[in-house]
Amino acid sequence: MTDRPPEAPRASLNVAMITVPPNSASGLFGMRDVLNSVGLGWETYVTGGAARPAFNVYTVAARPEPFVCGSGARIDPDHAVDDAPPPDIVIASGMFASATERITGVAPEIVEWIAAQHAAGATVASSCTGAILLAEAGLLDGIEATTHWAFYDLFRTLYPDVHLRLEKNLCCAPPDHRIVTSGGTTMWQELALYLIARHVSVEQATRTSKFWLLPNYGRLQAPYVAMPQGIPHHDRAIAEAQAWIAAHYATPDPVGRMVEISGLTKSTFRRRFQAATGFQPKDYVQIVRIEEAKQLLETTDAGVAEVAEQVGYEDQSSFSKLFRRRTGLSPSEHKLKFGRERFQRYLEG
């Protein structure tokens, strides 16, 4: 039997990190650090093996001049869009953006460049609100995508063709997975591990998670979702119903009472409520109740049965099932993860 020749070193993949003035520094530089360590960190500090960088990571901006990003950090772009090397992967990281108005501070050349790289065969990925740039480029139309949960109303209003799945941490567009979006804030870490596993190896993804102590966030960001204010609407009858349910969420037959308060017929109320809020009235009531339940679990010593009753559910079992369906956690698990006891120990001693 002849010896197998040694495997030729794999060429590093070009990764273009989009840099724009609204960027959050943590996601931008954190992603760069993690990807730059693949093929280097573990080999240097653990195995002593040959260092073979898996990625060549560089930043790309509309123009080459330095600027201060949304976090206040100085960014010196490696390349402008007109001289950037052809990327294998493009990443749009999170930005400080309005949840109620179209993004500002982003040059149209950046959006056009992202679309052009995808057309040329690159994988295009986003973390957190970086998905806005992909939506502006039209890349998310007709496919499932995720972003930070606070931007539900913005996407519903400005990008209605995007199939938003805010409960998910990652969305990968079939069939070739060349469009990938990840959830809010620190979900760039999950995106980094996904890109490493898919474009390098599962072994390197495992090594990277150990080297950087990256947690397993699971498949859902639902446990972290809260109820944002959303984009204001101008339907006074619906606004009055929303104000009423915010103070009377435990009332029996809350949807019926909201219909009465609005002075509308049931069918008209449901249609206008959906148009104004993006939710059916029943779903909206459930969300309000679950949000109140979260607050009680996080800030009081009340047990699950007591919390269920306070937010309008007589049957603890039904409440617990609904809570898990909405958040991905049981009420007890939520209390353990977010309750005040978790942080109380920091104040002791």
Coordinates of C-alpha atoms in Angstrom, one line a residue:
M1 CA 0.0 0.0 0.0
T2 CA 1.3 3.4 -1.0
D3 CA 1.4 6.2 1.5
R4 CA -1.2 8.8 1.1
P5 CA 0.3 12.2 0.1
P6 CA 0.0 14.9 2.7
E7 CA -3.1 17.0 2.3
A8 CA -2.4 20.3 0.6
P9 CA -3.0 23.4 2.8
R10 CA -6.3 24.9 2.1
A11 CA -6.2 28.5 0.8
S12 CA -7.6 31.1 3.2
L13 CA -11.1 32.3 2.4
N14 CA -11.6 36.0 1.9
V15 CA -14.0 37.5 4.3
A16 CA -15.2 41.1 3.8
M17 CA -16.5 42.8 6.9
I18 CA -18.8 45.6 5.9
T19 CA -18.0 48.8 7.9
V20 CA -20.5 51.7 8.1
P21 CA -20.8 54.7 10.5
P22 CA -23.7 53.1 12.5
N23 CA -21.7 49.9 13.3
S24 CA -21.5 48.5 16.8
A25 CA -17.8 47.9 17.5
S26 CA -18.3 44.7 19.5
G27 CA -19.9 42.7 16.8
L28 CA -17.5 44.0 14.1
F29 CA -14.2 43.5 16.0
G30 CA -15.4 40.5 17.9
M31 CA -16.3 38.6 14.6
R32 CA -12.9 39.7 13.1
D33 CA -11.0 38.4 16.1
V34 CA -12.8 35.0 16.2
L35 CA -12.5 34.4 12.5
N36 CA -8.8 35.4 12.4
S37 CA -8.0 32.9 15.2
V38 CA -9.3 29.9 13.2
G39 CA -6.2 27.8 12.3
L40 CA -4.1 29.9 14.6
G41 CA -5.4 30.1 18.2
W42 CA -5.8 26.4 19.0
E43 CA -2.6 25.5 17.1
T44 CA -0.6 28.1 18.9
Y45 CA -1.8 27.5 22.5
V46 CA -2.9 23.9 22.5
T47 CA -1.5 21.5 20.0
G48 CA 1.7 23.4 18.9
G49 CA 0.8 22.4 15.3
A50 CA 1.5 24.4 12.1
A51 CA -0.6 27.6 11.9
R52 CA -2.8 27.7 8.8
P53 CA -5.1 30.7 8.9
A54 CA -8.5 29.6 7.6
F55 CA -9.8 33.2 6.8
N56 CA -8.3 36.3 5.4
V57 CA -10.5 38.9 7.1
Y58 CA -10.6 42.6 5.9
T59 CA -12.9 45.5 6.3
V60 CA -14.7 47.2 3.4
A61 CA -16.2 50.7 3.5
A62 CA -17.8 53.0 0.9
R63 CA -14.6 55.1 1.0
P64 CA -11.1 54.6 2.4
E65 CA -11.2 57.5 5.0
P66 CA -11.3 56.6 8.7
F67 CA -14.4 57.3 10.6
V68 CA -15.9 56.9 14.1
C69 CA -18.6 54.2 14.3
G70 CA -21.7 54.2 16.4
S71 CA -19.9 52.8 19.5
G72 CA -17.4 55.7 19.3
A73 CA -14.5 53.5 18.1
R74 CA -12.3 54.6 15.3
I75 CA -12.4 52.4 12.2
D76 CA -9.7 52.5 9.5
P77 CA -11.2 50.5 6.6
D78 CA -8.8 48.1 4.9
H79 CA -10.4 48.7 1.5
A80 CA -13.0 50.8 -0.2
V81 CA -15.6 49.1 -2.4
D82 CA -13.8 50.0 -5.6
D83 CA -10.5 48.2 -4.6
A84 CA -11.6 45.4 -2.3
P85 CA -10.5 41.8 -3.1
P86 CA -13.3 39.5 -4.3
P87 CA -14.8 38.0 -1.2
D88 CA -15.9 34.4 -0.5
I89 CA -18.0 35.6 2.4
V90 CA -19.5 39.1 3.1
I91 CA -20.6 39.9 6.7
A92 CA -22.8 42.8 7.6
S93 CA -22.5 43.2 11.4
G94 CA -24.9 44.9 13.8
M95 CA -25.6 48.6 13.8
F96 CA -27.1 51.3 16.0
A97 CA -30.2 51.9 14.0
S98 CA -33.7 53.3 14.5
A99 CA -36.3 50.7 15.1
T100 CA -38.9 53.0 13.6
E101 CA -37.3 54.7 10.6
R102 CA -35.2 53.7 7.6
I103 CA -31.5 53.4 8.2
T104 CA -29.4 56.5 7.7
G105 CA -25.6 57.0 7.4
V106 CA -25.1 54.1 5.0
A107 CA -23.8 55.0 1.5
P108 CA -25.8 53.4 -1.3
E109 CA -22.5 52.1 -2.8
I110 CA -22.3 49.7 0.2
V111 CA -25.7 48.2 -0.4
E112 CA -25.0 47.9 -4.2
W113 CA -21.7 46.2 -3.4
I114 CA -23.3 43.7 -1.1
A115 CA -25.8 42.7 -3.8
A116 CA -23.1 42.5 -6.5
Q117 CA -20.9 40.2 -4.4
H118 CA -23.8 37.8 -3.8
A119 CA -24.5 37.9 -7.6
A120 CA -20.9 37.0 -8.1
G121 CA -21.2 33.9 -5.9
A122 CA -20.2 35.0 -2.4
T123 CA -22.0 33.9 0.7
V124 CA -23.7 37.0 2.3
A125 CA -24.3 36.9 6.1
S126 CA -25.6 39.4 8.7
S127 CA -25.7 39.6 12.4
C128 CA -28.2 41.5 14.4
T129 CA -29.3 44.7 12.6
G130 CA -26.9 44.1 9.8
A131 CA -29.9 42.3 8.2
I132 CA -31.2 45.8 7.3
L133 CA -28.4 46.1 4.7
L134 CA -29.3 42.8 3.2
A135 CA -33.0 43.8 3.1
E136 CA -32.1 47.2 1.5
A137 CA -30.2 45.2 -1.1
G138 CA -33.3 43.1 -1.8
L139 CA -31.5 39.9 -0.9
L140 CA -34.1 38.9 1.8
D141 CA -37.2 39.2 -0.3
G142 CA -39.2 36.0 -0.3
I143 CA -37.0 34.1 2.2
E144 CA -36.8 33.5 5.9
A145 CA -34.6 35.8 7.9
T146 CA -33.9 36.9 11.4
T147 CA -32.5 40.0 13.1
H148 CA -32.8 41.7 16.5
W149 CA -36.2 41.1 17.9
A150 CA -36.8 44.9 18.5
F151 CA -37.0 45.4 14.7
Y152 CA -40.2 43.5 14.0
D153 CA -42.3 46.5 13.2
L154 CA -39.5 48.1 11.0
F155 CA -39.3 45.0 8.8
R156 CA -43.0 44.6 8.7
T157 CA -43.4 48.2 7.5
L158 CA -40.3 48.7 5.2
Y159 CA -39.5 45.2 4.1
P160 CA -42.9 43.3 4.0
D161 CA -41.6 40.7 1.6
V162 CA -39.1 39.3 4.1
H163 CA -40.4 36.2 6.0
L164 CA -39.3 37.3 9.4
R165 CA -38.6 34.6 12.0
L166 CA -37.5 36.5 15.0
E167 CA -37.7 33.5 17.3
K168 CA -34.7 31.9 15.5
N169 CA -31.0 32.5 16.1
L170 CA -30.0 31.6 12.6
C171 CA -31.8 31.5 9.2
C172 CA -30.1 30.0 6.2
A173 CA -31.7 30.4 2.8
P174 CA -32.1 27.2 0.8
P175 CA -30.9 25.6 -1.4
D176 CA -27.3 26.7 -1.2
H177 CA -27.2 28.6 2.1
R178 CA -25.6 31.6 0.5
I179 CA -27.7 34.0 2.6
V180 CA -27.4 33.7 6.3
T181 CA -28.9 35.9 9.0
S182 CA -28.4 35.7 12.7
G183 CA -30.3 37.2 15.7
G184 CA -29.7 40.1 18.0
T185 CA -26.5 41.5 19.5
T186 CA -24.2 38.7 20.6
M187 CA -25.7 36.2 18.1
W188 CA -22.7 37.2 15.9
Q189 CA -20.9 34.5 17.9
E190 CA -23.4 31.8 16.7
L191 CA -22.9 33.1 13.1
A192 CA -19.2 32.9 13.4
L193 CA -19.4 29.2 14.6
Y194 CA -21.8 28.5 11.7
L195 CA -19.4 29.9 9.1
I196 CA -16.5 28.1 10.6
A197 CA -18.4 24.7 10.7
R198 CA -19.7 25.1 7.2
H199 CA -16.7 26.6 5.4
V200 CA -13.8 25.0 7.4
S201 CA -14.8 22.1 9.5
V202 CA -16.9 21.1 12.5
E203 CA -13.7 20.3 14.4
Q204 CA -12.4 23.8 13.9
A205 CA -15.8 25.2 15.1
T206 CA -15.6 23.1 18.2
R207 CA -12.0 24.3 18.8
T208 CA -13.0 27.9 18.3
S209 CA -16.0 27.6 20.8
K210 CA -13.6 26.2 23.4
F211 CA -10.8 28.7 22.7
W212 CA -13.1 31.7 23.0
L213 CA -15.5 30.2 25.6
L214 CA -18.5 30.8 23.3
P215 CA -21.7 29.4 24.7
N216 CA -24.3 27.3 23.0
Y217 CA -27.2 29.7 22.5
G218 CA -29.4 27.0 21.0
R219 CA -31.7 27.5 18.0
L220 CA -33.9 30.2 19.5
Q221 CA -33.6 33.8 20.6
A222 CA -37.2 33.6 21.8
P223 CA -36.2 33.5 25.5
Y224 CA -34.6 37.0 25.1
V225 CA -37.5 38.6 23.2
A226 CA -39.4 41.5 24.9
M227 CA -42.3 43.5 23.6
P228 CA -40.9 46.7 21.9
Q229 CA -42.9 49.8 21.5
G230 CA -43.0 49.5 17.7
I231 CA -43.8 52.1 15.1
P232 CA -46.6 54.4 16.1
H233 CA -49.8 54.0 14.1
H234 CA -52.7 56.5 13.7
D235 CA -55.7 54.3 14.4
R236 CA -57.2 55.9 17.5
A237 CA -59.7 53.1 18.2
I238 CA -57.0 50.5 18.2
A239 CA -54.6 52.6 20.2
E240 CA -57.3 53.0 22.9
A241 CA -57.8 49.2 22.9
Q242 CA -54.0 48.7 23.3
A243 CA -53.9 51.2 26.2
W244 CA -56.8 49.4 27.9
I245 CA -55.3 45.9 27.6
A246 CA -52.0 47.2 29.0
A247 CA -53.7 47.9 32.2
H248 CA -56.4 45.2 32.2
Y249 CA -54.6 42.2 30.8
A250 CA -55.9 39.8 33.5
T251 CA -59.6 40.6 32.6
P252 CA -61.7 37.7 31.4
D253 CA -62.6 37.8 27.7
P254 CA -60.1 40.6 27.0
V255 CA -60.6 40.5 23.2
G256 CA -64.3 41.0 23.6
R257 CA -63.8 43.9 26.0
M258 CA -61.4 45.5 23.5
V259 CA -63.9 45.2 20.7
E260 CA -66.5 46.9 23.0
I261 CA -64.1 49.7 23.8
S262 CA -63.3 50.3 20.2
G263 CA -66.9 50.7 19.1
L264 CA -66.2 48.6 16.0
T265 CA -67.7 45.4 14.8
K266 CA -65.7 42.3 15.7
S267 CA -64.5 41.7 12.1
T268 CA -63.6 45.3 11.5
F269 CA -61.7 45.4 14.8
R270 CA -59.7 42.3 14.0
R271 CA -58.8 43.6 10.5
R272 CA -57.8 47.1 11.8
F273 CA -55.9 45.6 14.8
Q274 CA -53.9 43.4 12.5
A275 CA -53.1 46.3 10.2
A276 CA -52.0 48.5 13.0
T277 CA -50.0 46.1 15.2
G278 CA -49.1 43.2 13.0
F279 CA -50.8 40.8 15.4
Q280 CA -54.2 39.2 15.7
P281 CA -56.0 40.5 18.9
K282 CA -55.8 37.1 20.6
D283 CA -52.0 36.8 20.0
Y284 CA -51.5 40.3 21.1
V285 CA -53.2 39.6 24.5
Q286 CA -51.1 36.5 24.9
I287 CA -47.9 38.5 24.3
V288 CA -48.9 41.2 26.8
R289 CA -49.8 38.6 29.4
I290 CA -46.6 36.7 28.9
E291 CA -44.5 39.9 29.1
E292 CA -46.2 40.7 32.5
A293 CA -45.5 37.2 33.6
K294 CA -41.9 37.5 32.8
Q295 CA -41.6 40.7 34.9
L296 CA -43.2 38.9 37.8
L297 CA -40.9 35.9 37.5
E298 CA -37.9 38.2 37.2
T299 CA -38.6 40.7 40.0
T300 CA -40.7 38.9 42.6
D301 CA -40.7 35.7 44.6
A302 CA -44.1 34.6 43.3
G303 CA -44.4 31.0 42.2
V304 CA -45.7 29.9 38.8
A305 CA -49.3 29.3 39.9
E306 CA -49.5 32.7 41.5
V307 CA -48.0 34.4 38.4
A308 CA -50.4 32.5 36.1
E309 CA -53.4 33.8 38.1
Q310 CA -52.1 37.4 38.3
V311 CA -51.9 37.6 34.5
G312 CA -55.3 36.0 33.8
Y313 CA -54.8 32.2 33.6
E314 CA -56.6 30.0 36.1
D315 CA -55.0 26.8 34.7
Q316 CA -51.3 26.7 35.6
S317 CA -50.7 23.9 33.0
S318 CA -52.2 25.9 30.1
F319 CA -50.2 28.9 31.2
S320 CA -47.0 27.0 31.3
K321 CA -47.5 25.4 27.9
L322 CA -48.3 28.8 26.4
F323 CA -45.3 30.4 28.1
R324 CA -43.0 27.7 26.7
R325 CA -44.5 28.1 23.2
R326 CA -43.9 31.8 23.3
T327 CA -40.4 31.9 24.9
G328 CA -38.9 28.5 24.4
L329 CA -38.5 28.1 28.2
S330 CA -40.8 27.0 31.0
P331 CA -41.7 29.6 33.6
S332 CA -39.3 28.0 36.1
E333 CA -36.5 28.0 33.6
H334 CA -37.1 31.6 32.8
K335 CA -37.0 32.5 36.5
L336 CA -33.7 30.6 36.8
K337 CA -32.2 32.3 33.8
F338 CA -33.4 35.9 34.3
G339 CA -34.6 36.1 37.9
R340 CA -33.1 38.4 40.4
E341 CA -31.4 35.5 42.3
R342 CA -29.0 35.1 39.3
F343 CA -27.6 38.6 40.0
Q344 CA -28.1 38.9 43.7
R345 CA -24.9 36.9 44.4
Y346 CA -22.9 39.8 42.8
L347 CA -24.1 42.0 45.7
E348 CA -23.2 39.7 48.4
G349 CA -20.0 39.6 50.4

